[in-house]
mmCIF file of C-alpha atoms in Angstrom:
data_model
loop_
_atom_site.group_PDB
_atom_site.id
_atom_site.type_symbol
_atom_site.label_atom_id
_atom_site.label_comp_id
_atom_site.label_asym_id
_atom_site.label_seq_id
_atom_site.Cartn_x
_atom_site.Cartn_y
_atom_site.Cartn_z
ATOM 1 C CA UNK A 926 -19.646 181.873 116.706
ATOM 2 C CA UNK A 927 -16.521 181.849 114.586
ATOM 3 C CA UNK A 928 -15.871 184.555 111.772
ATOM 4 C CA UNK A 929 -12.460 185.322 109.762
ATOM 5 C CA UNK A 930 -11.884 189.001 108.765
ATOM 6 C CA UNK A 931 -12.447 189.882 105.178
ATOM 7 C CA UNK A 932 -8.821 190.767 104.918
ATOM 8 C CA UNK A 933 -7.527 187.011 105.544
ATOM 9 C CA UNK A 934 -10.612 185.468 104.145
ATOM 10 C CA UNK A 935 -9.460 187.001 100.445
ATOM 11 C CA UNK A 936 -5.646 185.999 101.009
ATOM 12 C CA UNK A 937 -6.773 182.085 101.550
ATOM 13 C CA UNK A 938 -8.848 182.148 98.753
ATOM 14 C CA UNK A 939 -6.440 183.619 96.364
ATOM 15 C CA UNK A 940 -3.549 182.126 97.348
ATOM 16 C CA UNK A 941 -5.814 178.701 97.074
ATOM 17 C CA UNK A 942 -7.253 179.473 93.470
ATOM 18 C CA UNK A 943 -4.099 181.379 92.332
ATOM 19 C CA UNK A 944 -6.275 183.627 89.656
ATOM 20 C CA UNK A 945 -3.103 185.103 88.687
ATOM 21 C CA UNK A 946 -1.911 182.716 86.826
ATOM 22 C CA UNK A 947 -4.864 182.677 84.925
ATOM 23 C CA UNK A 948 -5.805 184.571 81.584
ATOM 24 C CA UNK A 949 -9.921 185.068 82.087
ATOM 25 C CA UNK A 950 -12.718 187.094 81.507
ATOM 26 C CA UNK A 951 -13.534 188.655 84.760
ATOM 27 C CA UNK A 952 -12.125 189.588 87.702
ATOM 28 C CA UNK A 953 -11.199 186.984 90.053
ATOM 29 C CA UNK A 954 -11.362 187.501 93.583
ATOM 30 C CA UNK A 955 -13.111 190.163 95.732
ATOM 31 C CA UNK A 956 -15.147 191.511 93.712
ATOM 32 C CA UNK A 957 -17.546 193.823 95.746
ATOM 33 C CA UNK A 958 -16.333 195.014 99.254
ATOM 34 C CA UNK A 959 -18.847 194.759 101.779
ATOM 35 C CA UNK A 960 -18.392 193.799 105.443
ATOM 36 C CA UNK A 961 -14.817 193.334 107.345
ATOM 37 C CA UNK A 962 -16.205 190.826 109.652
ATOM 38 C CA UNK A 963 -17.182 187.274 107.759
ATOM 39 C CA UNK A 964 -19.298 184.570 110.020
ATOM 40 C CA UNK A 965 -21.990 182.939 107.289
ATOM 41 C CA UNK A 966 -20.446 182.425 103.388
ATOM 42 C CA UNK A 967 -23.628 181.618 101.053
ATOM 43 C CA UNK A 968 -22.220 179.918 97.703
ATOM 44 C CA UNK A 969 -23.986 179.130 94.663
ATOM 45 C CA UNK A 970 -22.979 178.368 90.851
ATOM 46 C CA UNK A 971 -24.289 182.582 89.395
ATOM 47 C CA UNK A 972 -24.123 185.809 91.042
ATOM 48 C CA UNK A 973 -27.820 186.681 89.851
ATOM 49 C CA UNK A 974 -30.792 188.628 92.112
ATOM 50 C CA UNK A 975 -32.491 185.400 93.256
ATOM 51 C CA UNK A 976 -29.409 184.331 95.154
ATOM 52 C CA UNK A 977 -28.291 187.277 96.203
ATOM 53 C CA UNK A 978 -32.052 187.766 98.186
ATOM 54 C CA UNK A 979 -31.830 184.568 98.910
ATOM 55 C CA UNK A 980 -28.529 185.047 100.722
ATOM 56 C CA UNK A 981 -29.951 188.683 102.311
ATOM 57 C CA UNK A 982 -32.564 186.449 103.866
ATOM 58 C CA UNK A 983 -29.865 184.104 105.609
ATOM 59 C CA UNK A 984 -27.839 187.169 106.424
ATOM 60 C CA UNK A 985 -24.919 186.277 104.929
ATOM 61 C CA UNK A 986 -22.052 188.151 105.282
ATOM 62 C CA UNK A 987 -20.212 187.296 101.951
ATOM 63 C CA UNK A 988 -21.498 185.339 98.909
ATOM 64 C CA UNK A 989 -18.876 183.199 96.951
ATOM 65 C CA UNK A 990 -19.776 182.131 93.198
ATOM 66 C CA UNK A 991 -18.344 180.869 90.150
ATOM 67 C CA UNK A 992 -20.272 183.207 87.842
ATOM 68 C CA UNK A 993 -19.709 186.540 89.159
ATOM 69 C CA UNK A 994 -19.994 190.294 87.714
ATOM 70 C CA UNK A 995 -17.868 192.571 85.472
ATOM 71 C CA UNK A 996 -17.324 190.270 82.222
ATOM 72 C CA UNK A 997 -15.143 191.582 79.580
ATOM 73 C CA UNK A 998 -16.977 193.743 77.019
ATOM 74 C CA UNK A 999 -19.880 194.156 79.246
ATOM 75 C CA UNK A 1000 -21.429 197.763 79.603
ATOM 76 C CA UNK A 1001 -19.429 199.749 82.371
ATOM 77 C CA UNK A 1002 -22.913 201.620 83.169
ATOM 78 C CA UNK A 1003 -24.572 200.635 86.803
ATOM 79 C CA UNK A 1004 -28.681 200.949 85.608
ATOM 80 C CA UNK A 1005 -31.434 198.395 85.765
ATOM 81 C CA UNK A 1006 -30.632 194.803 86.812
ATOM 82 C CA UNK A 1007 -26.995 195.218 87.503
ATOM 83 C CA UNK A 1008 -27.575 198.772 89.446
ATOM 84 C CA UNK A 1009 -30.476 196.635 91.616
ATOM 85 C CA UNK A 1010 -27.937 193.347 92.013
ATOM 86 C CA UNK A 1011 -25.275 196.198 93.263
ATOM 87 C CA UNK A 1012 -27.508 198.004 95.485
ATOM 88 C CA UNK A 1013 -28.779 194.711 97.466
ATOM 89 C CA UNK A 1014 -25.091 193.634 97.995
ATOM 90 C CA UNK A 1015 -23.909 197.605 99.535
ATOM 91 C CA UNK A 1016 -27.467 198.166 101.051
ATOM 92 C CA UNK A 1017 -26.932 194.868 103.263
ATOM 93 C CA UNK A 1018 -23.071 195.035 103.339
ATOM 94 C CA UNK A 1019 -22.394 191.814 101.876
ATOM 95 C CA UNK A 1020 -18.651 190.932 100.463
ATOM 96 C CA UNK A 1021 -18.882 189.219 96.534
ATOM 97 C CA UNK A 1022 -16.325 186.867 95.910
ATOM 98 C CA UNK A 1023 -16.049 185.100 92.256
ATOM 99 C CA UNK A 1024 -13.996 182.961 90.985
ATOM 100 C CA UNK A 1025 -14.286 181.419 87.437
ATOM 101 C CA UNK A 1026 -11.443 179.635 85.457
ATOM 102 C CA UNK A 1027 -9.198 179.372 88.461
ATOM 103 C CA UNK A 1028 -12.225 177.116 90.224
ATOM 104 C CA UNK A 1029 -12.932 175.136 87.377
ATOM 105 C CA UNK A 1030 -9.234 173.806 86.836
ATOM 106 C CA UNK A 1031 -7.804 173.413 90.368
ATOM 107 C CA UNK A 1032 -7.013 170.139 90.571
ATOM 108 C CA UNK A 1033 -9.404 168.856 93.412
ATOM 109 C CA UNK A 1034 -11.748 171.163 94.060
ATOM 110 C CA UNK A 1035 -12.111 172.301 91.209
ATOM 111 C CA UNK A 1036 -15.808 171.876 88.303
ATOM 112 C CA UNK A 1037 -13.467 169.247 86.196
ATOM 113 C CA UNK A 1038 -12.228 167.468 89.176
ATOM 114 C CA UNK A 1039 -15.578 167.673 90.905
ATOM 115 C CA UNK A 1040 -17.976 166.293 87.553
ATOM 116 C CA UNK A 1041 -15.237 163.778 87.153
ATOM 117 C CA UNK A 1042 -14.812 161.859 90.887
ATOM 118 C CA UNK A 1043 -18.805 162.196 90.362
ATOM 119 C CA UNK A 1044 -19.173 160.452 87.344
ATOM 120 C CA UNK A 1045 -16.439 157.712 88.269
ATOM 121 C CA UNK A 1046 -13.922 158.619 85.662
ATOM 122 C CA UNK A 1047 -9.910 158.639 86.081
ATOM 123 C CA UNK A 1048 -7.941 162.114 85.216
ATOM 124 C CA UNK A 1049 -4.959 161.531 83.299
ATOM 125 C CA UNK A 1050 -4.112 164.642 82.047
ATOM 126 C CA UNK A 1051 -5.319 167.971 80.408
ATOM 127 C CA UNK A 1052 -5.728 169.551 77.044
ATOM 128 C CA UNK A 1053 -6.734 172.954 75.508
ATOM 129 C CA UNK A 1054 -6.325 176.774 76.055
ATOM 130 C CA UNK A 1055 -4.639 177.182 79.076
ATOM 131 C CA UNK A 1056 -4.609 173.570 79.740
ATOM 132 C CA UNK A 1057 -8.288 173.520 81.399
ATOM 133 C CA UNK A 1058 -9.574 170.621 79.773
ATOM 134 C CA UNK A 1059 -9.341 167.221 80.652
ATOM 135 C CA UNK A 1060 -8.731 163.899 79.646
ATOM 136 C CA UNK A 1061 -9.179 160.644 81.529
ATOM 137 C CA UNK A 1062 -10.384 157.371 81.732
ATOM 138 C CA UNK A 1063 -13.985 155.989 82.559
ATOM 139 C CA UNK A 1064 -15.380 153.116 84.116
ATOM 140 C CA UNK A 1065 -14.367 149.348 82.223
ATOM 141 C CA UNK A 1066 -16.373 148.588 79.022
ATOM 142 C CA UNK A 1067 -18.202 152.557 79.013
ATOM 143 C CA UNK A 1068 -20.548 153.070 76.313
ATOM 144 C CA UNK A 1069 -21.934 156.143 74.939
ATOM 145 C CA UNK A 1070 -25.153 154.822 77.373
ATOM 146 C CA UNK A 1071 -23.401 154.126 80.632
ATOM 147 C CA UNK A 1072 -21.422 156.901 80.082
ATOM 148 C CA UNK A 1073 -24.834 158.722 79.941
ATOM 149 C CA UNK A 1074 -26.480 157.208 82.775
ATOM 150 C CA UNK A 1075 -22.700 158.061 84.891
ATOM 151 C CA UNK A 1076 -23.562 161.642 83.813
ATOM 152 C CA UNK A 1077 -27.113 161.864 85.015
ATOM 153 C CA UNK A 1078 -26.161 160.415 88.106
ATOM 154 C CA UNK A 1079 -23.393 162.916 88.663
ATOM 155 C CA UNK A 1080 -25.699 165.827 88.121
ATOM 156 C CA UNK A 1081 -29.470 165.235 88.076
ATOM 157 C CA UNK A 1082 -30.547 165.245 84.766
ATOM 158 C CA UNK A 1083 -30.112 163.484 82.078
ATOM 159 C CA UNK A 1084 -27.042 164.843 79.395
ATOM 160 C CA UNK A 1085 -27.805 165.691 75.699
ATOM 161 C CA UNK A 1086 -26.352 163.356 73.407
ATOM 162 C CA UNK A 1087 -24.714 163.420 70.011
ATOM 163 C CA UNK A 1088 -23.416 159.956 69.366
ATOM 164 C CA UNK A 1089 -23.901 156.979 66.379
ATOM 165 C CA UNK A 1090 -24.716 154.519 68.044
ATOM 166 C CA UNK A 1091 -25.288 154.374 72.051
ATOM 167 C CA UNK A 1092 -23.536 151.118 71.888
ATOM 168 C CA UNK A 1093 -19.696 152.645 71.076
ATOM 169 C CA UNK A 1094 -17.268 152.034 73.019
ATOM 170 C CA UNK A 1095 -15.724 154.923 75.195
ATOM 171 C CA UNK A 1096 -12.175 154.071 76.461
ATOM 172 C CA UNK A 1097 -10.959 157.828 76.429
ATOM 173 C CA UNK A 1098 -12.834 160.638 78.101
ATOM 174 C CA UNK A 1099 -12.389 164.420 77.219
ATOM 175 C CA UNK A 1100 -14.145 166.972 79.151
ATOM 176 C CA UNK A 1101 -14.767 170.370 80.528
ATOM 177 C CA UNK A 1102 -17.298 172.150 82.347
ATOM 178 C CA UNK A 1103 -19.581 175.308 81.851
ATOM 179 C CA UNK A 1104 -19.537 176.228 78.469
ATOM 180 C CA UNK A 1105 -16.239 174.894 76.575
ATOM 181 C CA UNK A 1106 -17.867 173.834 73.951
ATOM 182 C CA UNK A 1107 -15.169 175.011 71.208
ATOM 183 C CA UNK A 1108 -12.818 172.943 72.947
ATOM 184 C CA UNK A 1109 -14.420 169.940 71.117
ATOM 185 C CA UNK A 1110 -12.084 169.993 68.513
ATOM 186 C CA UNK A 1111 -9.224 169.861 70.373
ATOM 187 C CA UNK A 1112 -11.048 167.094 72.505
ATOM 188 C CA UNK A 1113 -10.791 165.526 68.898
ATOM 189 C CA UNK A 1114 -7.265 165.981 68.371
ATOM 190 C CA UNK A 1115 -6.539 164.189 71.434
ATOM 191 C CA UNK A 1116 -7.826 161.379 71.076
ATOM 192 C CA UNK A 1117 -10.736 161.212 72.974
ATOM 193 C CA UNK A 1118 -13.941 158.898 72.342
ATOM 194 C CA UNK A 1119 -16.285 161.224 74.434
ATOM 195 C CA UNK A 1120 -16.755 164.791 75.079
ATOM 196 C CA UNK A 1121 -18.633 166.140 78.045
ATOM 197 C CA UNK A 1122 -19.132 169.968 78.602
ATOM 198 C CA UNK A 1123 -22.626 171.737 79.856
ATOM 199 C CA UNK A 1124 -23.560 173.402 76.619
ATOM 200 C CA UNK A 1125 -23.782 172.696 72.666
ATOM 201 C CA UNK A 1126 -23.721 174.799 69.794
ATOM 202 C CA UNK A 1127 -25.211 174.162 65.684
ATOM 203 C CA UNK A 1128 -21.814 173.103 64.871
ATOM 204 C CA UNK A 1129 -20.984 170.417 67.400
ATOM 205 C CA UNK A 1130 -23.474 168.580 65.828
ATOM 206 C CA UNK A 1131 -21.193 168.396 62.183
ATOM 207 C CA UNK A 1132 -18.173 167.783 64.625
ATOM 208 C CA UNK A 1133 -19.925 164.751 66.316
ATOM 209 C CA UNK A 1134 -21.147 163.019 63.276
ATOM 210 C CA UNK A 1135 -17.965 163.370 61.062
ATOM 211 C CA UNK A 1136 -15.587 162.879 63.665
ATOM 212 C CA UNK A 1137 -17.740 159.653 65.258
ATOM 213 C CA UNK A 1138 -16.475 161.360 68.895
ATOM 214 C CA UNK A 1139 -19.447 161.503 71.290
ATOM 215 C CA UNK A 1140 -20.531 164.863 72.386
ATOM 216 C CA UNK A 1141 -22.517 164.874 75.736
ATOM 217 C CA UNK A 1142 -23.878 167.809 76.786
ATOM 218 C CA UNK A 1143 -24.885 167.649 80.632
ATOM 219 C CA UNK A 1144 -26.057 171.601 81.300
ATOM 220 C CA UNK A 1145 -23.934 174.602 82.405
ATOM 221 C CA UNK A 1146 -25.341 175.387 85.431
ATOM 222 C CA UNK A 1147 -25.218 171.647 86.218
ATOM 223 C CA UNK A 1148 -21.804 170.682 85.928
ATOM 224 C CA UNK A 1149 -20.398 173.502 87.607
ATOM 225 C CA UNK A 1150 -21.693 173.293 91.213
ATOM 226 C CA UNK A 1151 -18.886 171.339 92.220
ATOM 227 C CA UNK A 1152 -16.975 173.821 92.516
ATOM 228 C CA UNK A 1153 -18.553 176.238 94.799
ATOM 229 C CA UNK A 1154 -19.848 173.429 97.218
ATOM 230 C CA UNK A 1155 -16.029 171.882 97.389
ATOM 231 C CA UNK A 1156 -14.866 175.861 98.394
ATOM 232 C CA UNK A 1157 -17.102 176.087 100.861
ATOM 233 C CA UNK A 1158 -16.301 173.039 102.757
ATOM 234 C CA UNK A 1159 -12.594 173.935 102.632
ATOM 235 C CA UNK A 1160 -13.529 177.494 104.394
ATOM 236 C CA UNK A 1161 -15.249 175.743 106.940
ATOM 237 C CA UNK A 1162 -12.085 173.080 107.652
ATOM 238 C CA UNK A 1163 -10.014 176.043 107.458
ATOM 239 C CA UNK A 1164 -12.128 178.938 109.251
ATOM 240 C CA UNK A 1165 -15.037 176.860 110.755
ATOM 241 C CA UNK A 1166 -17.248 179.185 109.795
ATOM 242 C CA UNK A 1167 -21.029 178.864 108.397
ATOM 243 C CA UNK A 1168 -21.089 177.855 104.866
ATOM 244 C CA UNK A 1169 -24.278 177.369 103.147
ATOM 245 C CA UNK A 1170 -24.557 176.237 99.491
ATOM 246 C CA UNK A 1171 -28.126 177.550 98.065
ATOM 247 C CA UNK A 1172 -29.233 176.181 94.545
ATOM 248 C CA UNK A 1173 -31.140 178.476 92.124
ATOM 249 C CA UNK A 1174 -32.257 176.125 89.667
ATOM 250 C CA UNK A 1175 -31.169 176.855 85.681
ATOM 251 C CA UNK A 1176 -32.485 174.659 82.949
ATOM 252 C CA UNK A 1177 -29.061 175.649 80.756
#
């Protein structure tokens, strides 16, 4: 059964992702150290208790998310949930590796590149803080409604929709996974007909209307699984070792 050591495992990943030329909110990289020897990865989109039993029960040697621990401005104290996530991960000697801007902007394995191959739209360029969104181009004669039914394809569910009329055209495309919400405006600013991100916020809905951009909404969790699932199959081409990506469901 194949395995890589921890050690080479975490200089492919980072010199993959490049997190260092990144400006985030969390560490990227290895975050907890837990065995040297890696055979089974378990990915998944957050870094919470259900995955990490999940991954216990697969006996996993590392787990490799997009959402991982340590944010900026969080409590530095190890009690309750995060002193119970900690102690399954060093009871059971399992590695946690997180990566969060750098795997939503590479350029094809990344969230953006993932949602946009699976919603059939063309990248053309980026936008933004630290250049992480992206613009493109969708399918011939999009509407606000294909564009919509493209979306819920791509991820399961249908989006949330801020638009005038379902019937506008969309002939530029502005988007960005997870949360980027406040990059609307600059979505705005470049042009674009359509914004897709996985959350919205009270204001976005003043932006939408007054602006006449569409704002889709298509669910954090949801457009960001790309990501992880695209990692893992590189580590297997690259290792060939077991990879398994396990879904805990979020409705956000």
């Amino acid at each position: 059964m194949a395995s890589v050591t921890r050690t080479a495992l975490t200089q492919y990943l980072n010199e993959l992702l490049k997190p260092e030329t990144f400006k985030d909110y969390c560490p990227n990289g290895l975050q907890v150290e837990g065995r040297s020897e890696i055979g089974l990865v378990v990915c998944g989109v957050t870094a919470n208790q259900a995955l990490l039993d999940l991954a216990v029960a697969e006996g996993a040697d590392a787990i490799l998310v997009h959402h991982g621990w340590f944010w900026r401005g969080e409590t530095g104290v190890v009690t309750g949930i995060k002193r119970n996530r900690l102690k399954t991960l060093l009871t059971n000697d399992i590695n946690l590796y997180a990566y969060h801007l750098p795997l939503d902007a590479h350029p094809s394995i990344g969230n953006n590149a993932g949602l946009a191959r699976a919603a059939g739209w063309t990248s053309a360029g980026t936008f933004g803080e630290q250049a992480l969104g992206c613009l493109g181009i969708p399918a011939a004669d999009a509407t606000v409604v294909s564009i919509a039914a493209d979306l819920e394809k791509a991820v399961g569910r249908p989006p949330f929709v801020l638009a005038e009329s379902g019937d506008k055209p969309i002939r530029r495309i502005a988007w960005c996974t997870g949360g980027a919400q406040s990059y609307f405006e600059a979505a705005i600013e470049a042009g674009a007909d359509a914004f897709v991100t996985g959350e919205v916020s009270e204001p976005m809905v003043h932006l939408a209307r007054e602006s006449g951009v569409a704002y889709f909404a298509a669910g954090h969790h949801a457009t960001e699984r790309f990501g992880v699932q695209a990692l893992g199959m590189r580590l297997i081409d690259r290792f060939g070792i077991r990879v398994r990506y396990l879904e805990v469901e979020s409705p956000v």
